[in-house]
mmCIF file of C-alpha atoms and ligand atoms in Angstrom:
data_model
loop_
_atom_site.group_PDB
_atom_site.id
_atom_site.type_symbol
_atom_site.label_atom_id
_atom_site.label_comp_id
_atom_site.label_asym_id
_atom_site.label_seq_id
_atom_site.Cartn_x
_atom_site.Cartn_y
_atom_site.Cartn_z
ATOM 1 C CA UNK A 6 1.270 -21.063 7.504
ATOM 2 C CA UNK A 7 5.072 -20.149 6.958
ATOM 3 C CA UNK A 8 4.250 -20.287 2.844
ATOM 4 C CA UNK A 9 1.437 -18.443 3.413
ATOM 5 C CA UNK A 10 3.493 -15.608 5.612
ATOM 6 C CA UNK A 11 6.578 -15.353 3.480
ATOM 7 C CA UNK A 12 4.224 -15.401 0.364
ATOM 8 C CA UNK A 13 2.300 -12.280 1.773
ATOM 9 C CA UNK A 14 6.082 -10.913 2.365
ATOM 10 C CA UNK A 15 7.198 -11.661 -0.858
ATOM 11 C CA UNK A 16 4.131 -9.815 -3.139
ATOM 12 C CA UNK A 17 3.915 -6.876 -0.632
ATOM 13 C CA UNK A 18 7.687 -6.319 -0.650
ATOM 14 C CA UNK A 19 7.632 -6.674 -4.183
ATOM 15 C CA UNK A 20 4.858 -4.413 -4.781
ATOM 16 C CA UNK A 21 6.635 -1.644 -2.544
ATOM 17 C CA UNK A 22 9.565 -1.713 -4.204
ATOM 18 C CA UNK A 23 8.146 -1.306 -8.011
ATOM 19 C CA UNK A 24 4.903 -0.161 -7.572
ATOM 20 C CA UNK A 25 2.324 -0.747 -10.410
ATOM 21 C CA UNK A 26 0.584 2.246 -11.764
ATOM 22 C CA UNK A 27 2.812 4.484 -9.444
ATOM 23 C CA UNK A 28 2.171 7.822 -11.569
ATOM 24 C CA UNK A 29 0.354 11.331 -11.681
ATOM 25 C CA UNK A 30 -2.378 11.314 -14.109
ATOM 26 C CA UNK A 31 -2.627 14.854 -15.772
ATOM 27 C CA UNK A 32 -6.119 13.581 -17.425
ATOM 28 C CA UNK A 33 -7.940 12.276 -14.605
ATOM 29 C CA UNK A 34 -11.579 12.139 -14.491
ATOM 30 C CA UNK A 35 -11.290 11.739 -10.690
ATOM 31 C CA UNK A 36 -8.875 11.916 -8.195
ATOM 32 C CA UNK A 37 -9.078 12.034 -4.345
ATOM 33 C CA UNK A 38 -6.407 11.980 -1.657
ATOM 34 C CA UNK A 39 -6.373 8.993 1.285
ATOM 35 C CA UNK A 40 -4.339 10.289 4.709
ATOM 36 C CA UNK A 41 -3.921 7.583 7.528
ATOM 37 C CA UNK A 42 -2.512 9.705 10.173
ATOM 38 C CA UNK A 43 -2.017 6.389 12.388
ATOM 39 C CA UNK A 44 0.984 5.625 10.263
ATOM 40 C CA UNK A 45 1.637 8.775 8.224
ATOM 41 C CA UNK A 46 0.715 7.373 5.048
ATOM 42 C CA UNK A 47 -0.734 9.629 2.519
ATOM 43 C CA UNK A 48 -1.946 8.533 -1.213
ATOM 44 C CA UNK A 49 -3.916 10.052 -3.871
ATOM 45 C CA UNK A 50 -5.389 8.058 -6.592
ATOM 46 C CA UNK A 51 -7.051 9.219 -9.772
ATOM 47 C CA UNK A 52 -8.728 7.211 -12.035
ATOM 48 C CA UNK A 53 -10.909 7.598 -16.033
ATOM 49 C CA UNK A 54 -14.104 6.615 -16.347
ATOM 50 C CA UNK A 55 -15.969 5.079 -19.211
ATOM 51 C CA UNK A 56 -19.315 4.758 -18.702
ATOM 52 C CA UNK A 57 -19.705 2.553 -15.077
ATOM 53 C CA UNK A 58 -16.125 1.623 -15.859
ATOM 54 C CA UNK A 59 -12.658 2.156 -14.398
ATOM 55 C CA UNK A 60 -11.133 2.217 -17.736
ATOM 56 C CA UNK A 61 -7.355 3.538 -16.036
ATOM 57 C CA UNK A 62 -6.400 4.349 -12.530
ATOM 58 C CA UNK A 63 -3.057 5.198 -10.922
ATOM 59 C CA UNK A 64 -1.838 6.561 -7.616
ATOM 60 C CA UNK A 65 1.032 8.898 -6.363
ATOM 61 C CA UNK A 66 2.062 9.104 -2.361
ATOM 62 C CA UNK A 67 3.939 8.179 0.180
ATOM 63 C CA UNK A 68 3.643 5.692 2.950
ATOM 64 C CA UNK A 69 4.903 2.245 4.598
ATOM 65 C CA UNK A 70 5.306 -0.770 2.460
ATOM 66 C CA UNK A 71 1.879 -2.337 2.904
ATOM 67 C CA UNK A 72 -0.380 1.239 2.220
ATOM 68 C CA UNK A 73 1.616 1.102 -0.772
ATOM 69 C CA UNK A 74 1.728 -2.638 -1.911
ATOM 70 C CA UNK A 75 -2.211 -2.606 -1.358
ATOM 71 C CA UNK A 76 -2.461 0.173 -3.594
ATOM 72 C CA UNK A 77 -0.443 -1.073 -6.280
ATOM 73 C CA UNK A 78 -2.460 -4.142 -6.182
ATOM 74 C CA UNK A 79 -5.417 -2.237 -5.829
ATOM 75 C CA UNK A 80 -5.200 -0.434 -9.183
ATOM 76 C CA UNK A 81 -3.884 -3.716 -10.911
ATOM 77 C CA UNK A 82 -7.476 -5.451 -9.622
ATOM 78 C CA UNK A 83 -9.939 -2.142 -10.233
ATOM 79 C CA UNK A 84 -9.136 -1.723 -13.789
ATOM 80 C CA UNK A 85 -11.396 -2.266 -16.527
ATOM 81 C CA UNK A 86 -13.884 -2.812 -13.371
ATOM 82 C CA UNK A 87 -17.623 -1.488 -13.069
ATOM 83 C CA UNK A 88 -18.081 0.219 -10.141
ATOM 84 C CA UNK A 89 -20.734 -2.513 -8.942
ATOM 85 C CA UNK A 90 -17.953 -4.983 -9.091
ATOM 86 C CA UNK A 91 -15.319 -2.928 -7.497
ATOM 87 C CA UNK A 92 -16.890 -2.590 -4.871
ATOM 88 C CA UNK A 93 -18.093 -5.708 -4.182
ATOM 89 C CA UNK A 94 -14.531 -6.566 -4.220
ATOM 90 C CA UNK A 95 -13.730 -3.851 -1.900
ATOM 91 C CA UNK A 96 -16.296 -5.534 0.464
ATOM 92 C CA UNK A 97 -14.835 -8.451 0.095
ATOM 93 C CA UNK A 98 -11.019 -7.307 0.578
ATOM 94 C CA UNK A 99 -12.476 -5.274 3.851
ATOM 95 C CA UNK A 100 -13.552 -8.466 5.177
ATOM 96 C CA UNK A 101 -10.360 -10.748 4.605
ATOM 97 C CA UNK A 102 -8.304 -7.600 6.255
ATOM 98 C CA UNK A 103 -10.565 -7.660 9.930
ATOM 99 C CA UNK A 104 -10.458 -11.115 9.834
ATOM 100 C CA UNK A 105 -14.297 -11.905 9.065
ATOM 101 C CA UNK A 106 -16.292 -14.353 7.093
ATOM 102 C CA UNK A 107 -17.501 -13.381 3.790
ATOM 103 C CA UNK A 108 -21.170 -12.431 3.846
ATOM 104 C CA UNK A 109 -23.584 -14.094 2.025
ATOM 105 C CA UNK A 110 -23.102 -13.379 -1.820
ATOM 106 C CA UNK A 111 -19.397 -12.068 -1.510
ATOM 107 C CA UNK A 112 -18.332 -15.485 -2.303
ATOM 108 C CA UNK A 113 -18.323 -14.674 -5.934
ATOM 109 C CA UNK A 114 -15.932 -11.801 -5.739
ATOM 110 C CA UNK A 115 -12.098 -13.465 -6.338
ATOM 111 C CA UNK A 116 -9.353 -11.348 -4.591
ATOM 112 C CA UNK A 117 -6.340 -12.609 -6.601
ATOM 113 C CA UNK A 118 -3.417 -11.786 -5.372
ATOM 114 C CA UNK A 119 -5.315 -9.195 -2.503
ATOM 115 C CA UNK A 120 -5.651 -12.359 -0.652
ATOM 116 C CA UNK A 121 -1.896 -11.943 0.779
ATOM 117 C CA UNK A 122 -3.447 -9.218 3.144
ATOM 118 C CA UNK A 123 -5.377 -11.624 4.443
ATOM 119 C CA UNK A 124 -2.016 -11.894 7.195
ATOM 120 C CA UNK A 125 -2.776 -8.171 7.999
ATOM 121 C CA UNK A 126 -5.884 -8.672 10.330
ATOM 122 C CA UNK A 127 -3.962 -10.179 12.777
ATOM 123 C CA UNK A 128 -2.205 -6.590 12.846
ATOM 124 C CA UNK A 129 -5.336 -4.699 13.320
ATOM 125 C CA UNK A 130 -3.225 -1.161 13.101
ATOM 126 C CA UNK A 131 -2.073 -2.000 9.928
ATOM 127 C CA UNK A 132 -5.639 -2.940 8.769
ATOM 128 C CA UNK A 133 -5.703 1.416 7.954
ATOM 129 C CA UNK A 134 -2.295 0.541 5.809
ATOM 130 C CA UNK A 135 -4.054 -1.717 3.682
ATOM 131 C CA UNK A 136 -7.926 0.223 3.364
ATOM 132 C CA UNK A 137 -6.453 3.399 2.765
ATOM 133 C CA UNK A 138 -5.901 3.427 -1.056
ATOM 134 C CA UNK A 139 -9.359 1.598 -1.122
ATOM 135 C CA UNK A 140 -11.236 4.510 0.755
ATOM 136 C CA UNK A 141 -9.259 7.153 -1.697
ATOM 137 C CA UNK A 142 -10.729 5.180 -4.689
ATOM 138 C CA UNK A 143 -14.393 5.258 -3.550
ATOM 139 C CA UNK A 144 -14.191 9.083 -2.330
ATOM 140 C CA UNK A 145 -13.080 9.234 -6.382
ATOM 141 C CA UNK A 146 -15.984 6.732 -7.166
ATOM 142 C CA UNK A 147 -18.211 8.870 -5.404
ATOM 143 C CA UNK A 148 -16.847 12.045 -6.035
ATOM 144 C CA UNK A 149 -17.276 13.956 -2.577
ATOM 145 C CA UNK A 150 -14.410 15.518 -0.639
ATOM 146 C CA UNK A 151 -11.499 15.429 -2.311
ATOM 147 C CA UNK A 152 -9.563 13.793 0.824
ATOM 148 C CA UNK A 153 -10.062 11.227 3.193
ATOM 149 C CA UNK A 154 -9.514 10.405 6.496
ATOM 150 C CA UNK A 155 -9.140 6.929 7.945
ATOM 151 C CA UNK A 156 -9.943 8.605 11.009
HETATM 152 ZN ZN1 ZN B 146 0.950 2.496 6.969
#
């Protein structure tokens, strides 16, 4: 487990400090804003669509080092993703962050590198951290408010 732990370290320290996709985008289809007032962490994504498909997605904010390493990694593992896929993954990602089994079917989705949050559900508080970029990009998805709550 001490691979596993400094591994998780490693990618979400390295994520925080040189975020991928860690822009405004000035032609965003979509774009909604993610606030976590557990922690203080606020993000906004926007994203293009193509058809079904994330075709480019980037996010601005501020927050700790794992609301912002999950985003980075979230926008590296969304793109050139249908929706039906991203969220599935989503699902998936939920899951491995509260700690529970994959339900039947969610097998299929691979999490890549996401899988280092899996150390995050034995912090439950940071479990909002790590959603909160997710929850901004399916408020996008599905276009309703503008900002979300993860309370
Ligand atoms: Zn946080």
């Amino acid at each position: 487990m001490t691979n596993l732990s400094s591994l998780y370290q490693d990618v979400i320290l390295e994520h925080n400090r040189s975020p991928r996709n860690f822009r405004r985008m000035d032609q965003a289809d979509r774009h909604a804003t993610g606030h976590n007032p557990l922690c203080g962490d606020q993000l906004t994504v926007w994203l293009k669509l193509d058809g079904d498909v994330v075709s480019d997605v980037s996010f601005e904010g501020s927050g700790c080092a794992i609301s912002k390493a999950s985003a980075s990694l979230m926008t590296t593992a969304v793109r050139g993703k249908p929706r039906g896929e991203i969220e599935r993954l989503f699902q998936r990602f939920h899951d491995v962050v509260t700690g529970q089994q994959p339900r039947a079917g969610e097998e299929s989705a691979d999490l890549g590198k996401l899988a280092v949050f899996a150390g995050i559900s034995t912090f439950p508080v940071r479990v909002k951290c790590a959603t909160l970029s997710w929850h901004a990009l399916r408020a996008a998805l599905e276009q309703e408010a503008a900002s979300v709550t993860t309370e």
